[in-house]
Amino acid sequence: MATVASARPGSPPAPVPARVQRRVLRVLLCLQILFSMVIAMSGPVVSLLAERITGSATRAGFTQASIFCGSVACAVPLAALSARYGRRVGLAVGQLTGAVAAGVVVCGALLDSFPLVVIGSFGIGGAIAAGFQIRFAATDLAADGRHGRAVGMVTWASTAGGVLGPSLVGITDKLVPGSPLPEFTSPFLVIAAGLVGTSLLAYGFLRPDPLLLARAAEDAKAERANTERANTEREHVGAGAAGKSATDRPAGLRAGLRTLRRNARARRAVVVSTTVHAVMIALMNMAALHMHHGGVSVGLIGIVISFHVAGMYLPSPLVGYLVDTYGSYRLFVTGLALQFAAAGVLFASPPHSEAGVGAGLLLLGAGWAAGFVAGSAALSEALPISERVPAQGACDLIIQAASAVGALAAGLVVAQLSYAGLAALGGAAVLAVLLRILWTGPRGRPA
């Protein structure tokens, strides 16, 4: 395998026509737009449905936790499916799981069954886990020095969902006037139909499969290199040196974690991605409650959150370009520094100051864009195709698990220390990672 390792890990080992990557990106962009619009409805409306059934806001919060748990549980199995059968299968199965789960939620609504709603919420997390893989699928065939732009474009496509998705809840809930369906049930029919559509789009149009094509190119290059080596040395060692094919290698959690332990560049990408995402989730989730306590109107809270979403997704193509041009290290530092500044602004902003909280959330979103896009691109660049997918699955599991813990802990922290205390803790976490990145330097080792 030495001949394979001699190539730059993150780039396709053999030339792939640019038109193939352009087609893949077009399909992934359409997939991301439709998926983000559909899935953005699920979070708000499932809580409203659960509260209607139980009459308890506390129990309604369990549905959000269930979605997080589902995304954590499905991250590695879906990555293993992709590693063995290609991106088409992994993405389609995840989206279809979410569609069936949305149907389970509808049954729970019809029967006033809170357990069914929780189970359905868990399954919707499977669709979210598949959605996380879309950004990685964009890098499978990316040329050397283009990983950042590929991730950035797909991430940018989420803007539609972040902005339009929540507003569709009210429209879809009144989709059929005079419908006998209980309140907050119709949106899940739309979610189910949308996820069936995304699964069909992934399976039917993501051809050729980018992961399988990149893997075939890697295997072909390894075979050629070993044949040339055997001819040069006049030894028939090519077949013995080729090792296992990519489909025979372990693709589970252990394989992914083992890869991350061995590769410092990949490990650092995961640490930065996890930090910026978990801190963003914790501070963003509690910001609306913070402003509500300060007497800010619901309309203004919605506008502030919209600015935050814009800060997350709109800069993504620019961030991707900067990653490819200047490297991931500078974007790691920039993203973490922006989030540290955001934590400072949020710490100092009183709850009635929508301008102060809005500025903090805008910085928080921009920091997320820099760190998350750079981390996703850096992880793909750091690893060969044969090791990449298990590590990506482990990465998503770590990110989602940390975010779930952060989201659950945020409420407790605010109750005990206030929102300013939560901002201080988030800033401390970001600062610790930032100092570590600065100490180790661009190469990931202390100077």
C-alpha positions in Angstrom: 0.0 0.0 0.0 3.0 2.3 0.1 2.4 3.2 -3.5 -1.1 4.4 -2.7 0.1 6.4 0.3 2.6 8.3 -1.8 -0.3 10.3 -3.4 -1.8 13.2 -1.5 -4.4 11.5 0.8 -7.4 13.6 0.1 -7.4 13.8 -3.7 -8.8 11.2 -6.1 -6.0 8.8 -6.9 -6.6 9.0 -10.7 -8.0 11.8 -12.9 -11.8 12.0 -12.9 -13.5 14.1 -15.6 -14.6 17.5 -14.3 -18.0 17.0 -15.8 -18.6 14.0 -13.5 -17.9 16.1 -10.4 -20.0 18.9 -11.7 -22.9 16.5 -12.2 -22.4 15.1 -8.7 -22.4 18.5 -7.2 -25.6 19.5 -9.0 -27.4 16.5 -7.7 -26.1 17.1 -4.2 -27.1 20.8 -4.3 -30.7 19.8 -5.2 -30.7 17.1 -2.6 -29.4 19.5 0.1 -32.0 22.2 -0.7 -34.9 19.9 -0.6 -33.7 18.0 2.4 -32.9 21.1 4.4 -36.3 22.6 3.7 -38.1 19.5 4.8 -36.1 18.7 7.9 -36.1 22.2 9.2 -39.9 21.8 9.8 -39.4 18.7 12.0 -37.8 20.3 15.1 -40.3 23.0 15.8 -43.4 21.1 14.9 -42.6 17.9 16.8 -42.3 19.8 20.0 -45.6 21.5 19.4 -47.2 18.2 18.6 -45.8 16.6 21.8 -46.9 19.5 23.9 -50.5 19.2 22.5 -50.6 15.5 23.3 -49.0 15.6 26.8 -49.8 19.2 27.9 -46.2 19.3 29.2 -43.4 21.5 27.8 -40.9 19.4 29.7 -42.0 16.2 28.1 -42.1 17.9 24.7 -38.4 18.5 25.1 -37.9 14.8 25.0 -38.7 14.7 21.3 -35.8 17.1 20.6 -33.5 14.9 22.6 -34.8 11.8 20.7 -34.0 13.4 17.4 -30.4 14.1 18.6 -30.1 10.5 19.9 -31.4 9.1 16.5 -28.8 11.1 14.6 -26.0 9.9 16.9 -27.2 6.2 16.7 -27.4 6.3 12.9 -24.2 8.1 12.0 -21.9 5.2 12.0 -24.3 2.5 10.5 -25.1 4.8 7.6 -21.4 5.5 7.1 -20.8 1.8 7.1 -23.5 1.3 4.4 -21.9 4.0 2.3 -18.4 2.5 2.7 -19.7 -0.9 1.5 -22.3 0.0 -1.1 -21.7 3.7 -2.0 -23.1 7.1 -1.2 -26.3 6.4 -3.0 -27.3 3.6 -0.7 -26.2 5.4 2.5 -28.0 8.6 1.7 -31.2 6.9 0.4 -31.5 4.5 3.3 -31.1 7.4 5.8 -33.7 9.6 4.1 -36.1 6.7 3.7 -35.7 5.9 7.4 -36.7 9.5 8.2 -39.7 9.2 5.9 -41.0 6.0 7.7 -40.3 7.7 11.0 -42.4 10.7 10.0 -45.2 8.3 9.3 -44.8 6.9 12.8 -45.2 10.4 14.2 -48.5 10.8 12.2 -49.7 7.6 13.8 -48.8 8.9 17.2 -50.7 12.1 16.5 -53.8 10.2 15.4 -53.7 7.9 18.4 -52.5 10.7 20.9 -49.6 8.4 21.6 -46.6 10.2 23.0 -44.3 7.1 22.9 -45.0 6.8 19.1 -44.0 10.4 18.6 -40.8 9.9 20.5 -40.0 6.8 18.5 -40.7 8.6 15.2 -38.5 11.5 16.4 -35.7 9.1 16.9 -36.1 7.8 13.3 -36.1 11.4 11.9 -32.7 11.7 13.5 -31.6 9.0 10.9 -32.4 11.4 8.1 -30.4 14.1 9.8 -27.4 11.8 10.0 -27.7 11.1 6.3 -28.0 14.8 5.7 -24.7 15.3 7.4 -23.1 12.9 5.0 -24.0 15.1 2.0 -21.1 17.5 2.6 -18.7 14.6 2.6 -20.1 13.1 -0.6 -19.2 16.4 -2.3 -15.5 15.8 -1.6 -15.3 12.2 -2.9 -14.3 13.3 -6.4 -13.1 16.8 -5.6 -9.8 17.7 -7.3 -6.8 18.5 -5.2 -7.3 22.0 -3.7 -11.1 21.9 -4.3 -12.4 20.2 -1.2 -13.2 23.4 0.6 -15.3 24.8 -2.3 -17.2 21.5 -2.6 -18.1 21.5 1.0 -18.9 25.3 1.0 -21.3 25.0 -1.9 -23.3 22.2 -0.4 -23.4 23.9 3.0 -24.6 27.1 1.3 -27.5 25.2 -0.1 -28.8 24.7 3.4 -29.8 28.4 3.5 -33.1 27.6 1.8 -34.0 25.2 4.5 -32.9 27.4 7.4 -34.8 30.4 6.1 -37.9 28.8 4.5 -38.3 25.6 6.4 -39.7 26.8 9.7 -42.1 29.2 7.9 -43.6 26.2 6.1 -45.0 24.8 9.3 -48.0 27.0 9.4 -48.7 26.7 5.7 -48.5 22.9 5.7 -50.6 22.5 8.9 -53.5 24.2 7.0 -52.7 22.4 3.8 -56.1 20.7 3.6 -58.9 23.0 4.9 -61.4 21.1 7.1 -59.0 18.2 7.4 -59.9 15.8 10.2 -56.2 15.4 11.1 -55.2 16.7 14.5 -53.3 20.0 14.8 -49.6 19.8 13.9 -50.1 16.5 12.0 -50.2 17.6 8.4 -46.5 18.9 8.4 -45.3 15.3 9.0 -47.1 14.1 5.9 -45.2 16.7 3.9 -42.0 15.7 5.7 -42.5 12.1 4.9 -43.3 12.9 1.2 -40.2 15.2 1.0 -37.9 12.6 2.5 -39.2 9.9 0.1 -38.4 12.4 -2.7 -34.8 13.0 -1.4 -34.2 9.3 -1.1 -35.3 8.7 -4.7 -33.2 11.7 -5.8 -30.1 10.3 -4.1 -30.6 6.7 -5.3 -31.8 7.5 -8.8 -29.6 10.4 -9.8 -26.3 10.2 -7.9 -24.8 8.3 -10.8 -22.0 7.5 -11.1 -21.7 7.0 -7.3 -18.9 9.4 -6.3 -17.5 7.2 -3.6 -17.4 4.0 -5.7 -15.8 5.8 -8.6 -13.1 7.3 -6.4 -12.5 4.0 -4.8 -12.2 2.3 -8.2 -9.7 4.9 -9.2 -7.7 4.3 -6.0 -7.7 0.5 -6.5 -6.7 0.9 -10.2 -3.8 3.2 -9.3 -2.6 0.7 -6.6 -2.7 -2.2 -9.0 -0.8 -0.2 -11.7 1.8 0.9 -9.1 2.4 -2.6 -7.8 2.6 -4.0 -11.3 5.2 -1.4 -12.3 7.1 -2.1 -9.1 7.0 -5.8 -9.8 8.3 -5.3 -13.3 11.1 -3.0 -12.2 12.3 -5.4 -9.4 11.5 -8.5 -11.6 9.5 -9.9 -8.7 5.9 -10.9 -8.9 4.8 -9.1 -5.7 2.1 -6.9 -7.1 -0.8 -9.1 -6.0 0.6 -9.6 -2.5 1.3 -5.9 -1.9 -2.1 -4.7 -3.0 -3.7 -5.7 0.4 -7.4 -5.6 1.0 -9.7 -3.8 -1.3 -11.6 -0.9 0.2 -14.8 -2.9 0.5 -13.1 -5.5 2.6 -11.7 -3.1 5.1 -13.5 -2.6 8.5 -16.1 0.2 8.2 -17.5 0.5 11.7 -16.9 2.8 14.6 -13.7 1.1 15.7 -12.2 1.5 12.3 -13.1 5.2 12.2 -11.8 5.9 15.7 -8.6 4.0 15.0 -8.0 6.1 11.9 -8.6 9.4 13.8 -6.2 8.2 16.6 -3.5 7.6 14.0 -3.9 10.8 11.9 -3.3 14.1 13.8 -4.6 16.2 10.9 -7.9 14.4 10.8 -8.2 14.4 14.6 -7.7 18.2 14.7 -10.4 18.7 12.0 -12.8 16.7 14.1 -12.0 18.6 17.3 -12.6 22.0 15.6 -15.8 20.9 13.9 -17.2 19.4 17.1 -16.3 22.5 19.1 -17.8 25.1 16.8 -21.0 23.0 16.2 -21.6 22.1 19.9 -21.0 25.7 21.1 -23.2 27.1 18.4 -26.1 24.7 19.2 -25.9 25.5 23.0 -25.8 29.3 22.6 -28.3 29.5 19.7 -30.9 27.2 21.3 -31.1 29.3 24.5 -30.8 32.7 22.8 -34.6 32.8 22.0 -35.5 32.1 25.6 -33.0 34.7 26.8 -34.6 37.4 24.6 -38.1 36.3 25.5 -37.3 36.8 29.2 -36.1 40.3 28.3 -39.5 41.1 26.7 -38.4 40.9 23.1 -41.3 40.2 20.8 -41.6 36.9 19.0 -41.3 38.6 15.6 -38.0 40.3 16.5 -36.7 37.0 17.9 -37.5 35.4 14.6 -35.6 38.1 12.7 -32.6 37.7 15.0 -32.5 34.0 14.5 -32.7 34.5 10.8 -29.6 36.7 10.9 -27.9 33.9 12.7 -28.8 31.4 10.1 -27.6 33.7 7.4 -24.3 34.1 9.2 -24.0 30.3 9.2 -24.8 29.4 5.6 -24.3 32.4 3.3 -20.5 32.8 3.8 -19.9 29.0 3.2 -18.8 29.3 -0.5 -16.4 32.1 0.4 -15.1 30.1 3.3 -14.6 27.1 1.0 -12.6 29.2 -1.4 -10.4 30.6 1.5 -9.8 27.0 2.8 -8.6 25.9 -0.7 -6.5 29.1 -1.1 -4.9 29.6 2.4 -5.4 26.2 4.1 -7.6 25.0 6.8 -5.4 26.1 9.7 -6.1 29.8 9.2 -9.8 29.2 8.9 -9.7 27.1 12.1 -8.1 30.0 13.9 -10.6 32.5 12.3 -13.7 30.4 13.2 -12.7 29.8 16.8 -11.7 33.5 17.2 -15.1 34.6 15.8 -16.9 32.3 18.2 -14.9 33.5 21.2 -15.8 37.1 20.2 -19.4 36.0 19.9 -19.4 34.5 23.4 -18.0 37.8 24.7 -20.8 39.8 23.0 -23.5 37.5 24.2 -22.1 37.5 27.7 -22.3 41.3 27.8 -25.7 41.6 26.1 -28.7 42.1 28.4 -31.8 40.0 27.4 -33.8 43.0 26.2 -31.0 44.0 23.7 -32.0 42.3 20.5 -29.2 44.2 18.7 -26.5 42.9 21.1 -27.8 39.4 21.0 -28.2 39.6 17.2 -24.6 40.7 16.8 -23.4 37.9 19.0 -25.4 35.3 17.1 -24.2 36.7 13.8 -20.6 36.3 14.9 -21.5 32.8 16.3 -22.9 31.7 12.9 -19.9 33.1 11.0 -17.5 31.3 13.3 -19.4 28.1 12.7 -19.2 28.5 9.0 -15.4 29.0 9.1 -14.7 26.2 11.5 -17.2 23.6 10.2 -16.6 24.0 6.5 -12.8 24.0 7.1 -13.0 21.0 9.4 -15.1 19.0 7.0 -12.8 19.8 4.1 -9.6 19.1 6.2 -10.9 15.7 7.3 -11.5 14.6 3.7 -8.1 16.0 2.6 -6.2 14.2 5.4 -7.3 10.7 4.5 -7.3 8.4 1.5 -10.6 7.2 0.1 -10.1 3.7 1.7 -10.1 5.2 5.2 -12.2 8.3 4.8 -15.8 7.1 5.2 -15.4 5.3 8.6 -13.6 8.3 9.9 -16.4 10.6 8.6 -19.0 8.5 10.3 -17.1 8.6 13.6 -16.7 12.4 13.2 -20.5 12.9 12.7 -21.2 10.7 15.7 -18.8 12.7 17.9 -20.3 16.0 16.6 -23.9 15.0 17.2 -23.2 13.4 20.6 -21.4 16.6 21.8 -24.2 18.8 20.4 -26.8 16.7 22.2 -25.0 16.9 25.5 -24.5 20.7 24.9 -28.1 21.2 24.1 -29.3 19.3 27.1 -26.8 20.9 29.5 -27.5 24.4 28.2 -30.9 24.6 29.9 -29.5 23.5 33.2 -26.6 26.0 33.0 -29.0 28.8 32.2 -31.2 27.8 35.1 -28.3 27.9 37.5 -26.0 30.5 36.1 -28.0 32.6 33.6 -27.4 32.9 29.8 -24.3 35.0 30.5 -22.9 32.0 32.4 -23.6 29.8 29.4 -21.9 32.2 27.1 -18.8 32.3 29.5 -18.6 28.5 29.5 -18.9 28.4 25.7 -16.3 31.0 25.3 -13.9 29.1 27.6 -14.4 25.9 25.6 -13.6 27.7 22.3 -10.6 29.5 23.8 -9.1 26.2 25.1 -9.3 24.7 21.6 -8.0 27.9 20.0 -5.0 28.1 22.2 -4.3 24.4 21.5 -4.5 25.0 17.7 -2.2 28.1 18.0 0.3 26.1 20.1 0.5 23.2 17.7 0.7 25.4 14.6 -0.2 24.6 11.0 1.4 21.2 11.0 -0.4 20.0 14.2 2.8 19.8 16.2 4.3 22.1 18.8 7.0 24.4 17.5 
